[in-house]
Coordinates of C-alpha atoms (C1' of nucleotides) in Angstrom, one line a residue:
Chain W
X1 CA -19.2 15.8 -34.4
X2 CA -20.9 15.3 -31.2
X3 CA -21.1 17.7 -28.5
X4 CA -21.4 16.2 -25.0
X5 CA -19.4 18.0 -22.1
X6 CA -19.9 16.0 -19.1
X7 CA -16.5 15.2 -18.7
X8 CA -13.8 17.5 -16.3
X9 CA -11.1 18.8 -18.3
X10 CA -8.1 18.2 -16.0
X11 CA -8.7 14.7 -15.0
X12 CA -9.6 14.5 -18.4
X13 CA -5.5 15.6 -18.9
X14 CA -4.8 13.8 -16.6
X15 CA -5.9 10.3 -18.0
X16 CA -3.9 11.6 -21.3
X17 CA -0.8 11.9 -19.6
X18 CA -1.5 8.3 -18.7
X19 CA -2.1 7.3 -21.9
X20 CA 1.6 9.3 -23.0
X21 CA 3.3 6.0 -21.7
X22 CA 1.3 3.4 -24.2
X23 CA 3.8 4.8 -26.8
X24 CA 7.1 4.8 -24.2
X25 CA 7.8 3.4 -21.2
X26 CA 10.2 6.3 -19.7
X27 CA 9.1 10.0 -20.7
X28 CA 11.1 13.2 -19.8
X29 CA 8.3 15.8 -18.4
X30 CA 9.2 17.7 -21.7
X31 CA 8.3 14.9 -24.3
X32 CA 5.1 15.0 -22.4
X33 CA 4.5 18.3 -23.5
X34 CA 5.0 17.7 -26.5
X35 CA 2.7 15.1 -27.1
X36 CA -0.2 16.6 -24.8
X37 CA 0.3 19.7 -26.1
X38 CA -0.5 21.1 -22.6
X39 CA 1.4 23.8 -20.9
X40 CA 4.7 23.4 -18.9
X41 CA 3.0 24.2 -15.9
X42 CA -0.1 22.0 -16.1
X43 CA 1.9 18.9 -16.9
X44 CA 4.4 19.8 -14.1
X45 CA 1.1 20.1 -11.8
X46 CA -0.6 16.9 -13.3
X47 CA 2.4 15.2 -12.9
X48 CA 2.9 16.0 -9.3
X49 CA -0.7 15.1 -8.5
X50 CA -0.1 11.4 -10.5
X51 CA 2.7 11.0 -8.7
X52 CA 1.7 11.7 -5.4
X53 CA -1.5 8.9 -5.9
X54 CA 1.4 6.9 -7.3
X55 CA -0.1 6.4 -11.3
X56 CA 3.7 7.1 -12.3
X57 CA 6.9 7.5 -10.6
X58 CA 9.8 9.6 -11.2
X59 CA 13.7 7.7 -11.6
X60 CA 15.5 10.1 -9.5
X61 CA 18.6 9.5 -11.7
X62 CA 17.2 10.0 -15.1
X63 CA 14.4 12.4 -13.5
X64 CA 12.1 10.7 -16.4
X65 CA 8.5 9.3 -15.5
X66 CA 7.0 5.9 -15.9
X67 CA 3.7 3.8 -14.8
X68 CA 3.6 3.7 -11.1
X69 CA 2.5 1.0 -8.3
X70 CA -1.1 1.9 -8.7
X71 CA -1.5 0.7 -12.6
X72 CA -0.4 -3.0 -11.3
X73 CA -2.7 -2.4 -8.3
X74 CA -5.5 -1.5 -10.4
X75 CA -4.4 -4.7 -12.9
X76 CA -4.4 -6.9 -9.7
X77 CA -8.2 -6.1 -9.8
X78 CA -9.2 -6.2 -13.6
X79 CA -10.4 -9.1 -14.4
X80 CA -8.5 -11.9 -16.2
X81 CA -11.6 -12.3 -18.6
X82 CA -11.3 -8.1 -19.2
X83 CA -8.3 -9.3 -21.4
X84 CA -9.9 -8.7 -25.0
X85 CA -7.4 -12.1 -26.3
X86 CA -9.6 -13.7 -24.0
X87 CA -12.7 -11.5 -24.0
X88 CA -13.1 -11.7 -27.9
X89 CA -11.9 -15.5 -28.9
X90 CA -15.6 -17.0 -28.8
X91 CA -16.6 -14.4 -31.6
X92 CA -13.9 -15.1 -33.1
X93 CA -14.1 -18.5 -33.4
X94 CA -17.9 -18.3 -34.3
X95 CA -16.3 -15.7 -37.4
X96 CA -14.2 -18.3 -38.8
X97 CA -16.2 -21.0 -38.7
X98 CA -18.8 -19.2 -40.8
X99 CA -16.3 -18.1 -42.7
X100 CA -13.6 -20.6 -42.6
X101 CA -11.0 -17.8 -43.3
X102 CA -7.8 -17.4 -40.6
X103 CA -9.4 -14.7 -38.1
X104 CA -6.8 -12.3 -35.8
X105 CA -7.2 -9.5 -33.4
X106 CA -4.3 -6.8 -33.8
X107 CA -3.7 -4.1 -30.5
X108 CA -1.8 -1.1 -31.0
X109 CA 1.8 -1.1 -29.4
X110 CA 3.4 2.4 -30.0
X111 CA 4.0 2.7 -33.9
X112 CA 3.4 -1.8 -34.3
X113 CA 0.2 -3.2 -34.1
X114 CA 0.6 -7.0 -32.4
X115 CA -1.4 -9.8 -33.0
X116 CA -2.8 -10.5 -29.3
X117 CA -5.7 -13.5 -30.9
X118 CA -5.4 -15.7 -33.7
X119 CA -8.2 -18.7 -34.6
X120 CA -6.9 -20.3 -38.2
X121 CA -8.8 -21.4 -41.1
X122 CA -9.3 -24.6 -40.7
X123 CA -8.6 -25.6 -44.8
X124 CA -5.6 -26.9 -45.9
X125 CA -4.3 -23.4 -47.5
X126 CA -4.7 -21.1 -45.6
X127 CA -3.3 -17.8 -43.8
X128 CA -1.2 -19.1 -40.6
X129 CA -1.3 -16.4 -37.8
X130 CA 1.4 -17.0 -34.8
X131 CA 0.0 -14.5 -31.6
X132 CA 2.7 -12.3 -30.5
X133 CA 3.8 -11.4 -33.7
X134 CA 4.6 -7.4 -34.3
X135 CA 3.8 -5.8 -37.7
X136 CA 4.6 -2.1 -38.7
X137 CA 1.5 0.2 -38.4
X138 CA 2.3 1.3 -42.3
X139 CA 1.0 -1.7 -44.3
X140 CA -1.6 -4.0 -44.0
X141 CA -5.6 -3.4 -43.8
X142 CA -5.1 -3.8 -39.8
X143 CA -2.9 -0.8 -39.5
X144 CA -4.8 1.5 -41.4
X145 CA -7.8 0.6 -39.4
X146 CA -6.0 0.9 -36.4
X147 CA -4.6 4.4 -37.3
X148 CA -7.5 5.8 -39.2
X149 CA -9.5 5.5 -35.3
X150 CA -6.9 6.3 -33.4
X151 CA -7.6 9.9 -31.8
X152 CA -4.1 12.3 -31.7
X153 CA -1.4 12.7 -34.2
X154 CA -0.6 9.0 -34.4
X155 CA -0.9 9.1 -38.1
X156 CA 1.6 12.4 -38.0
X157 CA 4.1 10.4 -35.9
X158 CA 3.7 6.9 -38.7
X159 CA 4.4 9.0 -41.7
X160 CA 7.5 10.5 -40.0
X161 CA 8.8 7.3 -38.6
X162 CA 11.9 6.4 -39.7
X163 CA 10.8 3.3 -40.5
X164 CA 8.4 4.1 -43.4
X165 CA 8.9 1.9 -46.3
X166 CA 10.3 4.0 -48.9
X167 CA 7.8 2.0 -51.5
X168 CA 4.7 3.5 -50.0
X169 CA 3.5 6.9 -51.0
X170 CA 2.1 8.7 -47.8
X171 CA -0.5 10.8 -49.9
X172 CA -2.1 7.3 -51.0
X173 CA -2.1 5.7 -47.6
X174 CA -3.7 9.0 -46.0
X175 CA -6.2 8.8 -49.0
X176 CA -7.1 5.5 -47.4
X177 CA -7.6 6.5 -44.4
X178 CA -10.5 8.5 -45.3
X179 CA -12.1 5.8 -46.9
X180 CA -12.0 3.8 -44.3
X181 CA -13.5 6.4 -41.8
X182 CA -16.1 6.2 -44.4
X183 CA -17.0 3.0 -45.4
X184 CA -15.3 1.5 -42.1
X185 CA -13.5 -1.4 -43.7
X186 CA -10.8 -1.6 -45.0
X187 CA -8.8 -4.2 -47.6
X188 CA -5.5 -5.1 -48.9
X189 CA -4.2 -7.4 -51.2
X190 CA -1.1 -8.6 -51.1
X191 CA 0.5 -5.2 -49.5
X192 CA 3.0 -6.9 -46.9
X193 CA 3.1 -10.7 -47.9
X194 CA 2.2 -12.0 -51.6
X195 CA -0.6 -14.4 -52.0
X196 CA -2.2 -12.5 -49.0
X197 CA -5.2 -10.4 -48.8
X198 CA -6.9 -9.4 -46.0
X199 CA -10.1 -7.5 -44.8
X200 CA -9.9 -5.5 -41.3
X201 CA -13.0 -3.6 -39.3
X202 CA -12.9 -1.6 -36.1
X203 CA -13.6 -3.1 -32.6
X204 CA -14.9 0.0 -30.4
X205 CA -16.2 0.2 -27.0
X206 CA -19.5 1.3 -26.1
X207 CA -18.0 4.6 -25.4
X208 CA -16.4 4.6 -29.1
X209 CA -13.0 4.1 -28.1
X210 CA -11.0 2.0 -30.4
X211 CA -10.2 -1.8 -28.5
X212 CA -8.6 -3.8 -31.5
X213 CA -8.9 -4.4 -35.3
X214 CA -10.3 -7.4 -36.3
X215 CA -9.2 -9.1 -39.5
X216 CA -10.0 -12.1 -41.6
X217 CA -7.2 -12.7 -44.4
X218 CA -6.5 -16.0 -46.5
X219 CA -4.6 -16.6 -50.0
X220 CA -5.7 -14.4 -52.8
X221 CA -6.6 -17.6 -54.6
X222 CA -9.9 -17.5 -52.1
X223 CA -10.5 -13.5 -50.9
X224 CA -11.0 -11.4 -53.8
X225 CA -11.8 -8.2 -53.7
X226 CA -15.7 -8.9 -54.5
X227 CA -15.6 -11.6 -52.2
X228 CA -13.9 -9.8 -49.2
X229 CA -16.6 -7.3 -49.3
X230 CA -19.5 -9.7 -49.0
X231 CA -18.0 -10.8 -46.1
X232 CA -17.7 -6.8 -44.3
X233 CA -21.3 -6.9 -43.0
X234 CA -20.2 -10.5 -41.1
X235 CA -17.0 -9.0 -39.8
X236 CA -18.9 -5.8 -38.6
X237 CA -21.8 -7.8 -36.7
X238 CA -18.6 -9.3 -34.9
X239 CA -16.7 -6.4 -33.7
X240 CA -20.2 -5.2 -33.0
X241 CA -20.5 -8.1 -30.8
X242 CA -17.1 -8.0 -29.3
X243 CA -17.5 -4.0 -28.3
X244 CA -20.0 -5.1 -26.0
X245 CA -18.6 -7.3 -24.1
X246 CA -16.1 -4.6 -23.5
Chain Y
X1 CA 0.8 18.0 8.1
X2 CA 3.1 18.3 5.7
X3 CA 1.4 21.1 2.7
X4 CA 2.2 20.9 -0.3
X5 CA -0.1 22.0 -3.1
X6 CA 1.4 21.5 -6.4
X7 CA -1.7 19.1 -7.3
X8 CA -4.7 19.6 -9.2
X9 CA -7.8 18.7 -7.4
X10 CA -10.4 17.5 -10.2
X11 CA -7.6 15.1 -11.3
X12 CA -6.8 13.5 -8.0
X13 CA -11.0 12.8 -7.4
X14 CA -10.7 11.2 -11.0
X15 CA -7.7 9.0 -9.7
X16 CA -9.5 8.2 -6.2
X17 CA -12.7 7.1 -7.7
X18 CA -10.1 4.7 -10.0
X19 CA -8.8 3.1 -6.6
X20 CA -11.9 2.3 -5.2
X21 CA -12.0 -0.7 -7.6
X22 CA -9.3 -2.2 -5.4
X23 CA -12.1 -2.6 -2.8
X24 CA -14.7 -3.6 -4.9
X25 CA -14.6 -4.8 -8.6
X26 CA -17.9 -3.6 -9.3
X27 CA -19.7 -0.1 -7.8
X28 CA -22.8 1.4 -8.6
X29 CA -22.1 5.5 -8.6
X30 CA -23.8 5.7 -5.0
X31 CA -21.5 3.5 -3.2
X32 CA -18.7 5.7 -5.2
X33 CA -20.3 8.9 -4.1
X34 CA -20.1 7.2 -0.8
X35 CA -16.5 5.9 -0.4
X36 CA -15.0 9.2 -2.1
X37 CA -17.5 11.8 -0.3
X38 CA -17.7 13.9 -2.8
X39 CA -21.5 15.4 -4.2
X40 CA -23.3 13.1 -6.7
X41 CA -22.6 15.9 -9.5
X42 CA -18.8 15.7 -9.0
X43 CA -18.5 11.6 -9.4
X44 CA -21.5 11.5 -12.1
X45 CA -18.9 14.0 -14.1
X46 CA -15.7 12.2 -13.1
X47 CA -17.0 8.9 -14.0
X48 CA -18.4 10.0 -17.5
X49 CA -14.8 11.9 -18.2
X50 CA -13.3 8.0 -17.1
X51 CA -15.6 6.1 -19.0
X52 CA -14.9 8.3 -22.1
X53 CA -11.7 7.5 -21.7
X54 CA -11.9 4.1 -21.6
X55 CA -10.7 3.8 -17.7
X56 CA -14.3 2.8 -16.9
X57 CA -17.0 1.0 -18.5
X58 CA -20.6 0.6 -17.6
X59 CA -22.2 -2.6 -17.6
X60 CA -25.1 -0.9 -19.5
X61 CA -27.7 -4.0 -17.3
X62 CA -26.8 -3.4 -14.3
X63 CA -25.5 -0.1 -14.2
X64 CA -22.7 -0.6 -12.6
X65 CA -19.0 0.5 -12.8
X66 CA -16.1 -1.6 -13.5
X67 CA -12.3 -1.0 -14.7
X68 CA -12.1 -0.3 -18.0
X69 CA -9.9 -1.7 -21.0
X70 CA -7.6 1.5 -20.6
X71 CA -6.0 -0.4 -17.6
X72 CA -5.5 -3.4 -19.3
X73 CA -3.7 -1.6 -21.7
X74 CA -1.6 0.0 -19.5
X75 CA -0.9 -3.0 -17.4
X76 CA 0.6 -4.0 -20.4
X77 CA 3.5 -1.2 -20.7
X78 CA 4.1 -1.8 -17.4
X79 CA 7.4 -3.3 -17.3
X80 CA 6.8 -6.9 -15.7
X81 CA 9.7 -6.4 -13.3
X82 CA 7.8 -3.3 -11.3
X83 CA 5.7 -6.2 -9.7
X84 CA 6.6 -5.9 -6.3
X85 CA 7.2 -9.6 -6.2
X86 CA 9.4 -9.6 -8.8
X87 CA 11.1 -6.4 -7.7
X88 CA 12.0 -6.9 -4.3
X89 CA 13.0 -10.3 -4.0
X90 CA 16.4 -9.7 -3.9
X91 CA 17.0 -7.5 -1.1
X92 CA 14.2 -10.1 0.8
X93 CA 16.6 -12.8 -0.1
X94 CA 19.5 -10.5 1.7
X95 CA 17.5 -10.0 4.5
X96 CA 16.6 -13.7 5.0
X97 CA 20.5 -14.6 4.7
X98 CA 20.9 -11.7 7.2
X99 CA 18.8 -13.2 9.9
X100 CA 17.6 -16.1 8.6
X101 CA 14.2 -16.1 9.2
X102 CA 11.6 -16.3 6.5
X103 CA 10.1 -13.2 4.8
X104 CA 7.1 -12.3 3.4
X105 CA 5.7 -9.6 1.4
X106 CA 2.0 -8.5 1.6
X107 CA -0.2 -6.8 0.3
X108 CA -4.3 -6.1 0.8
X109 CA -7.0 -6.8 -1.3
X110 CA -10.0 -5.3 0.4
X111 CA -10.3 -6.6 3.5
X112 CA -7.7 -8.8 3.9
X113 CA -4.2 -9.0 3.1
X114 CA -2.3 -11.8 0.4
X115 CA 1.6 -12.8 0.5
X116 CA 2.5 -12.2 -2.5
X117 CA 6.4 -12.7 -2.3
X118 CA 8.6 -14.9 0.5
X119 CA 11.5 -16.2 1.0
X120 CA 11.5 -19.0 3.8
X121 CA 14.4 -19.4 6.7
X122 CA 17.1 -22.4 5.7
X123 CA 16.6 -23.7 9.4
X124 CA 15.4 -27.0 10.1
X125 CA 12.8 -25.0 12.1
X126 CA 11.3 -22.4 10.3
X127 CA 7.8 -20.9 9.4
X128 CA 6.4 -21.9 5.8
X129 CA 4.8 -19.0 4.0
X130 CA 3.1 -20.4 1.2
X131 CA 2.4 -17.6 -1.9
X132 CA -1.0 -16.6 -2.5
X133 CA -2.0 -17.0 1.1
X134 CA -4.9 -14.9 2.2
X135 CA -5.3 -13.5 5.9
X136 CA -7.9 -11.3 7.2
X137 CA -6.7 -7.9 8.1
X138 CA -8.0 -8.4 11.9
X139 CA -5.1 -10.1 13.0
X140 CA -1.2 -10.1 12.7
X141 CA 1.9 -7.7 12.7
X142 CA 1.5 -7.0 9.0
X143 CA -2.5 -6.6 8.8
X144 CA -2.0 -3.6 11.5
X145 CA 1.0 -2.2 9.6
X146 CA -1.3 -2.3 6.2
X147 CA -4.0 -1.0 8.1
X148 CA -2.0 1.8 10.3
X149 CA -0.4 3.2 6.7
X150 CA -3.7 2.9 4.5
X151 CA -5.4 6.0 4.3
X152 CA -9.0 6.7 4.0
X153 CA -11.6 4.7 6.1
X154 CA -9.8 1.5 5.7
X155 CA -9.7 1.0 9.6
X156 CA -14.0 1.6 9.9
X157 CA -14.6 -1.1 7.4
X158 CA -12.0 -3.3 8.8
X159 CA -13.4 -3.0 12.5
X160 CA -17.2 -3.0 10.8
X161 CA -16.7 -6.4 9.1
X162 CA -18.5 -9.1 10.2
X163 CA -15.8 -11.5 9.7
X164 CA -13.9 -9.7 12.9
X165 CA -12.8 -12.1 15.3
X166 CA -15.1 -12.1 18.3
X167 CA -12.1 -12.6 20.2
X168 CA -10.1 -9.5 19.4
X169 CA -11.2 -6.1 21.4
X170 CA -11.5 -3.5 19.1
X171 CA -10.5 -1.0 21.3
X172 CA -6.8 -2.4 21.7
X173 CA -6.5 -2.9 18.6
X174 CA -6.7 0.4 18.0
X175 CA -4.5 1.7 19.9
X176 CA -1.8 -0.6 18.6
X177 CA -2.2 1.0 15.1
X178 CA -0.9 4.1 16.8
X179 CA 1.6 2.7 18.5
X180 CA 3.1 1.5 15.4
X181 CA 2.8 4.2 13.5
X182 CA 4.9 6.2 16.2
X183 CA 7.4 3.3 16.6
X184 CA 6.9 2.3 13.1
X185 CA 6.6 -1.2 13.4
X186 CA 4.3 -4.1 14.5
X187 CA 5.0 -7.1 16.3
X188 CA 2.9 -10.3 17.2
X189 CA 3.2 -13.1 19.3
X190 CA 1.5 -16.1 18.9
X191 CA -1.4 -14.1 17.7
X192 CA -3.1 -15.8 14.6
X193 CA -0.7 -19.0 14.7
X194 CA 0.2 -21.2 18.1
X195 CA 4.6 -20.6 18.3
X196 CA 4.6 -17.9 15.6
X197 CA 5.9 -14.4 15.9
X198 CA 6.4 -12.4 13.8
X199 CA 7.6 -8.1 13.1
X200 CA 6.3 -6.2 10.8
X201 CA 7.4 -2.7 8.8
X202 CA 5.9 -0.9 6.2
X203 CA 7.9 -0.4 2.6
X204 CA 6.8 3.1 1.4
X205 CA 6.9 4.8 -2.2
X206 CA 9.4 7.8 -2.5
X207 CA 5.9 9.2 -2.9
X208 CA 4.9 8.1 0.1
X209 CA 2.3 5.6 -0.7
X210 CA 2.0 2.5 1.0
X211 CA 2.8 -0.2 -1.0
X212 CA 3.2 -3.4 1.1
X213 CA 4.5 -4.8 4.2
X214 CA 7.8 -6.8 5.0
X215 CA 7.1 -9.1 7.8
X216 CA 9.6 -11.4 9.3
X217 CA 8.3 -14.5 11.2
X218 CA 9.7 -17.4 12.8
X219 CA 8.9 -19.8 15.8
X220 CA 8.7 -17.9 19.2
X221 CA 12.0 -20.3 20.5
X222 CA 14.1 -18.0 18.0
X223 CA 11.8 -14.9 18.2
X224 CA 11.2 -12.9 21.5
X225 CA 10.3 -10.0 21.7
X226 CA 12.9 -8.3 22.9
X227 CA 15.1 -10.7 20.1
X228 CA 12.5 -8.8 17.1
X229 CA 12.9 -5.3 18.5
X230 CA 17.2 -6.1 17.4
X231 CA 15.7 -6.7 13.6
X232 CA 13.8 -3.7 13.2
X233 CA 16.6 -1.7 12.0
X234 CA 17.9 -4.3 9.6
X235 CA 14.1 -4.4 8.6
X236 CA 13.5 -0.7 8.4
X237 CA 17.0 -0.9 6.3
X238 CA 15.5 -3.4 3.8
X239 CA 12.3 -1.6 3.4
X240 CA 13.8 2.0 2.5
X241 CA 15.9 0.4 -0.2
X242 CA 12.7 -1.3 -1.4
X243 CA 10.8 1.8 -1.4
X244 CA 13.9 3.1 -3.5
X245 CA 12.9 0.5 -6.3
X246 CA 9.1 1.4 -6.6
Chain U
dT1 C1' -53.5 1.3 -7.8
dT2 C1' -50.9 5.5 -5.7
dA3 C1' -47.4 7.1 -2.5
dT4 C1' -42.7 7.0 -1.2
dT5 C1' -37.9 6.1 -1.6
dT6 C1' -33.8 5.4 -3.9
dT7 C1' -30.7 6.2 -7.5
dG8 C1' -29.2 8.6 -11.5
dT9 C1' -29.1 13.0 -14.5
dT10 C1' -29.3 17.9 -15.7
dT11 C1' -29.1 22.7 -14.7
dC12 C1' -27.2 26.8 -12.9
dA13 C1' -25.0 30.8 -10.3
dC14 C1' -20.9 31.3 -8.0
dC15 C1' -16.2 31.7 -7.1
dA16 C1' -12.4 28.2 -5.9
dG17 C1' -8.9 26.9 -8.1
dA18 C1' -6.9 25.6 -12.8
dT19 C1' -4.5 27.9 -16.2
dG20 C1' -0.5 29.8 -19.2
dA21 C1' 2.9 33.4 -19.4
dA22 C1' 6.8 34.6 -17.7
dA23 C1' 10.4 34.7 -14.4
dC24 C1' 13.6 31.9 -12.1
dG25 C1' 16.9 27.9 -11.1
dT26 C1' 19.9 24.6 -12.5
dC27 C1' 22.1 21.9 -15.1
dG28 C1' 25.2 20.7 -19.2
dT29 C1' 27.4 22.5 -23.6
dT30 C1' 30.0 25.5 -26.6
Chain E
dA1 C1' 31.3 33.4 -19.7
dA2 C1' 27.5 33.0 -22.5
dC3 C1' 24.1 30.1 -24.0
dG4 C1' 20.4 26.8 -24.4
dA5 C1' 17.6 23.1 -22.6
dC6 C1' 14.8 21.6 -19.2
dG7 C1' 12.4 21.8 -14.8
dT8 C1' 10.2 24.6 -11.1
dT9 C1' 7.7 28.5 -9.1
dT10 C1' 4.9 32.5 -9.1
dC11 C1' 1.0 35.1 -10.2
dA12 C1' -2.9 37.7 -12.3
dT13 C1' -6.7 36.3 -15.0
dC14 C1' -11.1 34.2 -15.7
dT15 C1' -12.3 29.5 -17.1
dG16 C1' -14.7 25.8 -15.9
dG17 C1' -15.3 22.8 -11.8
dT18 C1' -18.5 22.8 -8.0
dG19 C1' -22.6 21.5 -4.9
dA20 C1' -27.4 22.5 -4.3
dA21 C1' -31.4 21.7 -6.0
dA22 C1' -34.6 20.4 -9.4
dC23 C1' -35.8 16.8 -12.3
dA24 C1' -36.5 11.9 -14.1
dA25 C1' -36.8 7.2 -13.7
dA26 C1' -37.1 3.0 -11.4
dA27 C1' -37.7 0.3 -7.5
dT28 C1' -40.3 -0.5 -3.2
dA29 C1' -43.8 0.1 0.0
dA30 C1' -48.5 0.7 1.3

DNA sequence: TTATTTTGTTTCACCAGATGAAACGTCGTT
DNA sequence: AACGACGTTTCATCTGGTGAAACAAAATAA
């Protein structure tokens, strides 16, 4: 699509070695590989160079790599307030009072998405949404969102999870997934819980990296499929709102 | 001294400009270009691959450069437990039982240094180390360990400050950061605190990164100098299997 | 107002140094 | 002993990172 090369290929590497241990905690220097798709020899020097600033550190018994000193350093310095839960809930409130449907914020956590901000409808039935809850990235309008903008073969690594539900065909869901890219919403009705529906958008950064997926769900009875998509232009001027703050 | 060059350049500029942060939470790309001494071209390049990324973001007002949501997300897959405070409490509580003294942990945050660990001495008698206490890196066996280990122009800034006491020659303290990083350890008497003393080593990264210091202080009736210098193994001893840990 | 300085962005020719293939080492397994 | 899996090192090739310098924009001085 675009074509802007301002950037330095190896740190660029570099950071996506970094970004190897979002999906695991401990990597051998040979699932790196893999998942970088970068030679023996340039992981093995990236590596080395990480390790020697102290971004990862190497178990000498297990020989495998995790997240070094310097990523709690760096934490120490981020700002509390950087935390999107805490970044994001004035939107979010503002959302669901227009709205008055339950509004949550869903991260990506290797192949889960977690609800990390919650602000519930405030009518008597309505969609209850506990923070901290885990949900499979293979149903739900959240996880398609959240896989249809994520960059790398996340959506490769879903479909062959284990864990697929054998109910869902994967042709379908990847048909989705196109959809969304275009019309950047996305909807389900009653795919994971019955007498749910839900309507999820994309949170990115200014850069157009993909922060979060925003969602407003409540009980079918309510959020039809008409009425969901009157309320996409809302939800968009929200996660519009909320990239910028990031 | 030692040379080894299994690293790749671009990628450790990328990861210096990320550590400047820890001095400064926000940085316009001149007082980056001026900490990191590289050309204007290199850091306008680094910081656009880092912002791209998402380590980065640009507060498109001022201009300026803070951490990015990338770090966030990466503090959270760090395991909780490889906080340093967390992580080496147990061999500080060994090392208090030892000797009984009380032990702290530090650790700088620009220009001065915070405890963020301690375990106090069971004696009636005993120094109190409060944690979250702040110091200024002027003074004190553990500011000139931090100091004599840091690398970069920590020691310029430090001396430059206008917070230096006007009581402190600059000149000897100098020359004390070499003597500790010969003997590899710091001592102070009565320095920042009438009837305190206190010794001081470094706890190192198999890398070989500084990551705090381990000071161990008591009243001056207990702790002569000549009384310290018999710690410093036991000390040294504690630190190495701290370093181990990180 | 115009001149000057400061800071950020883009271009470009050069060649340092990043790169991947391949060889080598070192384990553990059959 | 032979094999395979994984990590390390070497090395010839040539990409792509580099700094200087030109350019643009904005702030400050005059």
């Amino acid at each position: 699509m675009e074509e802007k090369k301002t950037t330095t290929r190896a740190a660029e590497r570099a950071l996506d070695i970094l970004l190897c241990f979002v999906e695991k905690p401990e990597l051998a220097m040979r699932e790196i590989v893999e998942k970088t798709e970068l030679s023996k020899s340039t992981v093995f020097r990236l590596l080395a160079t990480l390790e020697a600033k102290g971004f990862v550190k190497r178990d000498p018994d297990t020989e495998k790599y995790s997240l070094g000193f310097r990523i709690w350093e760096l934490a120490n310095h981020i700002n509390r307030s950087d935390d999107p839960a805490i970044l994001f809930l004035p939107e979010m409130e503002r959302l669901r009072d227009d709205i008055d449907e339950t509004v949550s914020l869903y991260v990506r956590d290797g192949l889960e998405r977690v609800r990390i901000q919650a602000v519930e409808s405030q009518q008597a039935i309505r969609r209850v949404a506990p923070i901290g809850a885990r949900l499979p990235l293979s149903v739900g309008a959240s996880s398609k969102v959240i896989v249809a903008y994520t960059e790398g073969d996340l959506l490769g690594r879903v479909l062959s999870d284990p864990m697929w539900p054998s109910g869902i065909d994967r042709d379908l869901y990847i048909k989705q997934l196109q959809e969304i890219r275009t019309q950047e919403y996305a909807i389900s009705m009653e795919e994971r819980e019955a007498g749910t529906a839900a309507v999820s958008v994309a949170i990115h950064s200014r850069a157009g990296n993909l922060i979060a997926a925003l969602v407003l769900s409540g009980p079918i009875s309510r959020m039809n499929e008409e009425q969901m998509i009157q309320y996409v232009p809302r939800l968009v001027k929200a996660a519009k709102e909320m990239g910028k703050l990031v």
